[in-house]
Amino acid sequence: MAGARVLVHSVTGVFCPGHSDVALVSCGLERGRFLISDVPFPGSTVTVLKRPPFCPAKLGGAALGGRGGQPGVAAAVAVLLEAACGHVLLTRRATTLRHFPNVWVPPGGHLEPGEELVAAGLRELAEETGLRLEPGTFSWRLLGLWESLFPPTLSWGPPRCHHIVTYLGLRSAEPRERLQARLCPSPCEVSAVAWLEPPVLEAIAATEDGAEGSGPGPGSGPGSLPGELPATVGITELSADGFRSSRIPTGILLRRAPAHGPDLERVSTGTKFALGRWRAGPGQRERE
């Protein structure tokens, strides 16, 4: 089947009422496979499943789906790691990666068969950043599910991969400085890391990507930062000589996904969704 072209149907669209892009679903492992259902099943958890309004599957794009060129939808996990001080870790994907290069995202990757969500998140966190969290040093919660295709808009060409990403919020009992000291990012996947403070994270979450044709968003140009945000944020870049402290304009993190032309360094649309869920807190009420 490698190289075959199939119509990728939106998973979110199966559960959404009318033309909505969000639905409440039950999800969990069943017989070692990740399952999404419109009805509860043993061991399942109710959460939000969402897609962007410009989702190529929603708009009828033909694509190669699944892992290794095989048709289908792959399950993935991403981890928003929050230090005791409230800073959250994001990583900038290496420019050599095929999917979403140079885009800021949480550590994450594919869910292996039979693997529990938290175990997968901890494994990906360790593989991409070198951070290993010991049992009892963190708490976690399910933030939501995100339907992701690449390329993310049809104007960039037909989709080549299709994922449902489970976002987990992990809160460490350790301070940021101690976690930072143990970072050893994988250079083949990560080009930089950043611990972002709550005001910046809230501004990123508020800058949601809309339909194709949306503008660059607040903060994309000089002097357009909302509120009292700092003009720049500190990051740690990977180089041939090791780590290097640097700073980037805060506006880069507030960019919207461009509808046309080459992609930009920005925070991914799915990450903005996860940060919005993280910002709402563990006691939020699920709603469509």
CSV table of C-alpha atoms in Angstrom, one decimal:
chain,number,residue,atom,x,y,z
A,1,MET,CA,0.0,0.0,0.0
A,2,ALA,CA,3.0,2.3,0.2
A,3,GLY,CA,2.5,5.2,-2.2
A,4,ALA,CA,-1.2,4.7,-2.4
A,5,ARG,CA,-3.5,7.7,-2.3
A,6,VAL,CA,-6.5,7.5,-0.1
A,7,LEU,CA,-9.1,10.0,1.2
A,8,VAL,CA,-8.4,10.9,4.8
A,9,HIS,CA,-11.6,11.4,6.7
A,10,SER,CA,-11.5,13.7,9.7
A,11,VAL,CA,-11.7,11.7,13.0
A,12,THR,CA,-13.0,14.8,14.7
A,13,GLY,CA,-15.7,15.1,12.1
A,14,VAL,CA,-17.1,11.7,13.0
A,15,PHE,CA,-18.0,12.9,16.5
A,16,CYS,CA,-18.7,16.6,15.9
A,17,PRO,CA,-22.3,17.9,15.6
A,18,GLY,CA,-23.0,19.7,12.4
A,19,HIS,CA,-20.0,21.8,11.2
A,20,SER,CA,-18.4,22.0,14.7
A,21,ASP,CA,-14.7,21.4,15.1
A,22,VAL,CA,-14.8,20.1,18.7
A,23,ALA,CA,-16.6,17.2,20.4
A,24,LEU,CA,-16.6,15.4,23.8
A,25,VAL,CA,-15.3,11.8,23.4
A,26,SER,CA,-14.3,8.8,25.6
A,27,CYS,CA,-10.7,7.6,25.0
A,28,GLY,CA,-8.4,5.0,26.5
A,29,LEU,CA,-6.6,1.7,25.8
A,30,GLU,CA,-8.7,-1.3,24.8
A,31,ARG,CA,-6.8,-4.6,24.0
A,32,GLY,CA,-3.6,-2.7,23.7
A,33,ARG,CA,-4.9,-0.2,21.2
A,34,PHE,CA,-5.8,3.5,21.7
A,35,LEU,CA,-9.6,3.9,21.2
A,36,ILE,CA,-11.8,6.9,20.8
A,37,SER,CA,-15.5,6.4,21.2
A,38,ASP,CA,-18.7,8.5,21.5
A,39,VAL,CA,-19.8,6.3,24.4
A,40,PRO,CA,-17.8,5.4,27.6
A,41,PHE,CA,-16.1,2.0,27.8
A,42,PRO,CA,-14.2,0.3,30.7
A,43,GLY,CA,-11.1,2.4,31.7
A,44,SER,CA,-12.0,5.3,29.4
A,45,THR,CA,-11.8,9.0,30.2
A,46,VAL,CA,-14.0,11.8,28.8
A,47,THR,CA,-12.1,14.6,27.2
A,48,VAL,CA,-12.3,17.1,24.3
A,49,LEU,CA,-11.3,16.2,20.7
A,50,LYS,CA,-10.6,19.2,18.5
A,51,ARG,CA,-9.3,20.0,15.0
A,52,PRO,CA,-8.4,23.4,13.5
A,53,PRO,CA,-11.0,25.0,11.2
A,54,PHE,CA,-8.6,24.7,8.3
A,55,CYS,CA,-8.0,21.0,8.8
A,56,PRO,CA,-7.2,19.4,5.4
A,57,ALA,CA,-9.2,16.3,6.3
A,58,LYS,CA,-12.3,18.4,7.0
A,59,LEU,CA,-11.8,20.2,3.6
A,60,GLY,CA,-11.5,16.9,1.7
A,61,GLY,CA,-7.8,16.5,1.0
A,62,ALA,CA,-6.5,13.3,-0.4
A,63,ALA,CA,-3.4,12.0,1.4
A,64,LEU,CA,-1.0,9.4,2.5
A,65,GLY,CA,-2.0,8.5,6.0
A,66,GLY,CA,-0.5,6.7,9.0
A,67,ARG,CA,3.0,5.6,9.9
A,68,GLY,CA,5.5,4.5,7.3
A,69,GLY,CA,3.3,5.6,4.4
A,70,GLN,CA,0.5,3.2,5.4
A,71,PRO,CA,-3.1,4.5,5.2
A,72,GLY,CA,-4.6,5.3,8.6
A,73,VAL,CA,-4.5,7.5,11.6
A,74,ALA,CA,-1.6,7.2,14.1
A,75,ALA,CA,-1.8,7.9,17.9
A,76,ALA,CA,0.7,10.2,19.4
A,77,VAL,CA,1.4,11.7,22.9
A,78,ALA,CA,2.8,15.2,23.8
A,79,VAL,CA,3.8,16.4,27.3
A,80,LEU,CA,3.4,19.9,28.7
A,81,LEU,CA,5.9,19.7,31.5
A,82,GLU,CA,5.4,22.4,34.2
A,83,ALA,CA,8.1,23.1,36.7
A,84,ALA,CA,7.2,23.9,40.3
A,85,CYS,CA,7.5,27.6,39.6
A,86,GLY,CA,4.9,27.4,36.8
A,87,HIS,CA,7.2,27.7,33.8
A,88,VAL,CA,6.4,25.2,31.0
A,89,LEU,CA,9.0,23.5,28.7
A,90,LEU,CA,8.7,23.8,24.9
A,91,THR,CA,11.1,22.5,22.4
A,92,ARG,CA,11.9,23.8,18.9
A,93,ARG,CA,11.9,21.0,16.3
A,94,ALA,CA,15.1,20.6,14.3
A,95,THR,CA,15.1,22.1,10.8
A,96,THR,CA,16.0,18.7,9.4
A,97,LEU,CA,12.7,17.1,10.4
A,98,ARG,CA,10.2,16.3,7.7
A,99,HIS,CA,7.1,17.4,9.7
A,100,PHE,CA,6.8,20.8,11.3
A,101,PRO,CA,10.5,21.8,11.2
A,102,ASN,CA,11.6,24.8,13.3
A,103,VAL,CA,8.2,24.9,15.1
A,104,TRP,CA,7.9,25.1,18.9
A,105,VAL,CA,6.1,22.1,20.5
A,106,PRO,CA,6.1,20.1,23.7
A,107,PRO,CA,8.2,16.8,23.7
A,108,GLY,CA,6.2,14.0,22.2
A,109,GLY,CA,5.9,11.2,19.7
A,110,HIS,CA,4.1,8.0,18.7
A,111,LEU,CA,2.2,5.8,21.1
A,112,GLU,CA,3.5,2.3,20.9
A,113,PRO,CA,1.1,-0.7,20.9
A,114,GLY,CA,-0.1,-1.5,24.4
A,115,GLU,CA,1.7,1.5,25.9
A,116,GLU,CA,0.0,3.6,28.6
A,117,LEU,CA,-0.4,7.3,27.8
A,118,VAL,CA,1.7,8.5,30.7
A,119,ALA,CA,4.4,5.9,30.1
A,120,ALA,CA,4.6,7.0,26.4
A,121,GLY,CA,4.8,10.7,27.5
A,122,LEU,CA,7.6,10.0,29.9
A,123,ARG,CA,9.5,8.0,27.3
A,124,GLU,CA,9.3,10.7,24.7
A,125,LEU,CA,10.3,13.3,27.3
A,126,ALA,CA,13.4,11.3,28.1
A,127,GLU,CA,14.2,10.6,24.5
A,128,GLU,CA,13.9,14.2,23.3
A,129,THR,CA,15.2,16.2,26.3
A,130,GLY,CA,17.1,13.7,28.5
A,131,LEU,CA,14.7,14.5,31.4
A,132,ARG,CA,13.7,11.4,33.4
A,133,LEU,CA,11.0,12.0,36.0
A,134,GLU,CA,10.9,9.6,38.9
A,135,PRO,CA,7.6,8.2,40.2
A,136,GLY,CA,6.2,10.4,43.0
A,137,THR,CA,7.9,13.6,41.7
A,138,PHE,CA,5.1,14.7,39.4
A,139,SER,CA,1.3,14.7,38.9
A,140,TRP,CA,-0.5,14.6,35.6
A,141,ARG,CA,-3.8,15.2,33.9
A,142,LEU,CA,-5.3,14.7,30.5
A,143,LEU,CA,-5.6,18.0,28.6
A,144,GLY,CA,-7.3,16.8,25.4
A,145,LEU,CA,-7.0,15.3,22.0
A,146,TRP,CA,-5.9,17.1,18.8
A,147,GLU,CA,-6.4,16.0,15.2
A,148,SER,CA,-3.2,16.9,13.3
A,149,LEU,CA,-2.3,16.6,9.7
A,150,PHE,CA,0.9,17.6,7.8
A,151,PRO,CA,1.0,19.8,5.9
A,152,PRO,CA,-1.5,21.5,8.1
A,153,THR,CA,-3.3,23.4,5.2
A,154,LEU,CA,-4.2,22.3,1.7
A,155,SER,CA,-2.4,25.4,0.2
A,156,TRP,CA,0.9,23.7,1.1
A,157,GLY,CA,0.0,20.5,-0.7
A,158,PRO,CA,-1.9,17.2,0.1
A,159,PRO,CA,-1.5,15.8,3.6
A,160,ARG,CA,1.2,13.1,4.1
A,161,CYS,CA,0.6,12.1,7.7
A,162,HIS,CA,-2.4,12.0,10.0
A,163,HIS,CA,-2.3,11.8,13.8
A,164,ILE,CA,-4.5,12.1,16.9
A,165,VAL,CA,-2.3,13.7,19.5
A,166,THR,CA,-3.1,13.2,23.2
A,167,TYR,CA,-1.8,16.2,25.2
A,168,LEU,CA,-0.8,15.5,28.8
A,169,GLY,CA,-0.1,18.1,31.5
A,170,LEU,CA,2.7,17.0,33.9
A,171,ARG,CA,3.5,19.1,36.9
A,172,SER,CA,6.9,18.4,38.5
A,173,ALA,CA,7.6,19.1,42.1
A,174,GLU,CA,11.1,20.1,41.1
A,175,PRO,CA,12.2,23.7,40.4
A,176,ARG,CA,13.0,24.8,36.9
A,177,GLU,CA,16.7,25.2,37.6
A,178,ARG,CA,17.0,21.6,38.7
A,179,LEU,CA,15.2,20.3,35.7
A,180,GLN,CA,17.2,22.5,33.3
A,181,ALA,CA,20.4,21.2,34.7
A,182,ARG,CA,19.4,17.7,33.7
A,183,LEU,CA,18.4,18.6,30.1
A,184,CYS,CA,20.3,16.8,27.4
A,185,PRO,CA,18.2,17.3,24.2
A,186,SER,CA,18.5,15.1,21.2
A,187,PRO,CA,20.1,17.2,18.4
A,188,CYS,CA,18.4,15.2,15.7
A,189,GLU,CA,15.0,16.2,17.0
A,190,VAL,CA,15.4,19.4,19.0
A,191,SER,CA,17.3,22.6,18.1
A,192,ALA,CA,16.4,24.6,21.2
A,193,VAL,CA,14.5,24.5,24.5
A,194,ALA,CA,12.7,27.2,26.4
A,195,TRP,CA,11.0,27.5,29.8
A,196,LEU,CA,8.2,29.9,29.3
A,197,GLU,CA,6.5,31.9,32.1
A,198,PRO,CA,2.7,31.9,32.6
A,199,PRO,CA,2.0,35.4,31.1
A,200,VAL,CA,3.8,34.4,27.8
A,201,LEU,CA,2.1,31.0,27.8
A,202,GLU,CA,-1.3,32.7,28.2
A,203,ALA,CA,-0.6,35.1,25.4
A,204,ILE,CA,0.4,32.2,23.1
A,205,ALA,CA,-2.8,30.3,24.0
A,206,ALA,CA,-4.9,33.4,23.2
A,207,THR,CA,-3.4,33.7,19.8
A,208,GLU,CA,-5.3,30.9,18.2
A,209,ASP,CA,-4.8,30.0,14.6
A,210,GLY,CA,-8.0,30.5,12.6
A,211,ALA,CA,-9.2,29.7,9.1
A,212,GLU,CA,-6.9,30.0,6.2
A,213,GLY,CA,-6.2,33.6,5.3
A,214,SER,CA,-5.9,34.7,9.0
A,215,GLY,CA,-3.3,37.4,9.6
A,216,PRO,CA,0.0,37.0,11.4
A,217,GLY,CA,-1.6,37.7,14.7
A,218,PRO,CA,-0.7,40.1,17.6
A,219,GLY,CA,2.9,40.2,18.5
A,220,SER,CA,4.2,39.3,15.0
A,221,GLY,CA,5.7,42.7,14.5
A,222,PRO,CA,7.7,45.2,16.5
A,223,GLY,CA,5.8,47.1,19.1
A,224,SER,CA,2.7,45.0,18.8
A,225,LEU,CA,3.1,42.8,21.9
A,226,PRO,CA,-0.1,42.7,24.1
A,227,GLY,CA,0.0,43.8,27.7
A,228,GLU,CA,3.3,43.8,29.6
A,229,LEU,CA,5.0,41.0,27.9
A,230,PRO,CA,8.8,41.0,27.6
A,231,ALA,CA,10.2,42.0,24.2
A,232,THR,CA,12.3,38.8,24.2
A,233,VAL,CA,12.4,35.4,25.8
A,234,GLY,CA,15.4,33.4,26.8
A,235,ILE,CA,16.1,30.0,25.1
A,236,THR,CA,18.8,27.4,25.1
A,237,GLU,CA,20.1,26.5,21.7
A,238,LEU,CA,21.9,23.4,20.7
A,239,SER,CA,25.1,23.8,18.7
A,240,ALA,CA,28.1,21.7,17.7
A,241,ASP,CA,29.9,23.0,20.9
A,242,GLY,CA,27.0,22.2,23.2
A,243,PHE,CA,24.4,24.5,24.7
A,244,ARG,CA,24.3,28.3,24.1
A,245,SER,CA,22.0,30.7,25.8
A,246,SER,CA,20.2,33.0,23.4
A,247,ARG,CA,17.0,35.2,23.1
A,248,ILE,CA,14.3,35.5,20.5
A,249,PRO,CA,11.6,38.1,20.0
A,250,THR,CA,8.5,37.1,22.0
A,251,GLY,CA,6.5,38.0,18.8
A,252,ILE,CA,7.8,34.8,17.1
A,253,LEU,CA,5.9,32.7,19.6
A,254,LEU,CA,2.7,34.6,19.0
A,255,ARG,CA,2.6,34.1,15.2
A,256,ARG,CA,-0.3,32.4,13.5
A,257,ALA,CA,0.2,29.6,11.1
A,258,PRO,CA,0.6,31.2,7.6
A,259,ALA,CA,-2.1,30.3,5.1
A,260,HIS,CA,0.3,30.5,2.1
A,261,GLY,CA,4.0,30.5,1.5
A,262,PRO,CA,6.8,28.9,3.6
A,263,ASP,CA,6.2,28.1,7.2
A,264,LEU,CA,7.7,30.2,10.0
A,265,GLU,CA,9.2,29.7,13.3
A,266,ARG,CA,6.1,29.7,15.6
A,267,VAL,CA,4.2,27.7,18.2
A,268,SER,CA,2.2,24.9,16.6
A,269,THR,CA,-1.6,25.2,16.5
A,270,GLY,CA,-2.1,22.0,18.6
A,271,THR,CA,0.3,23.4,21.2
A,272,LYS,CA,-1.9,26.5,21.5
A,273,PHE,CA,-4.9,24.3,22.0
A,274,ALA,CA,-3.1,22.4,24.8
A,275,LEU,CA,-1.9,25.6,26.5
A,276,GLY,CA,-5.5,26.8,26.5
A,277,ARG,CA,-6.6,23.7,28.2
A,278,TRP,CA,-3.6,23.9,30.6
A,279,ARG,CA,-4.5,27.5,31.5
A,280,ALA,CA,-8.1,26.6,32.3
A,281,GLY,CA,-6.9,24.4,35.2
A,282,PRO,CA,-7.7,20.9,36.3
A,283,GLY,CA,-11.2,21.7,37.6
A,284,GLN,CA,-12.5,23.1,34.3
A,285,ARG,CA,-15.8,21.8,33.1
A,286,GLU,CA,-15.8,20.0,29.7
A,287,ARG,CA,-18.0,21.6,27.1
A,288,GLU,CA,-18.4,21.5,23.4
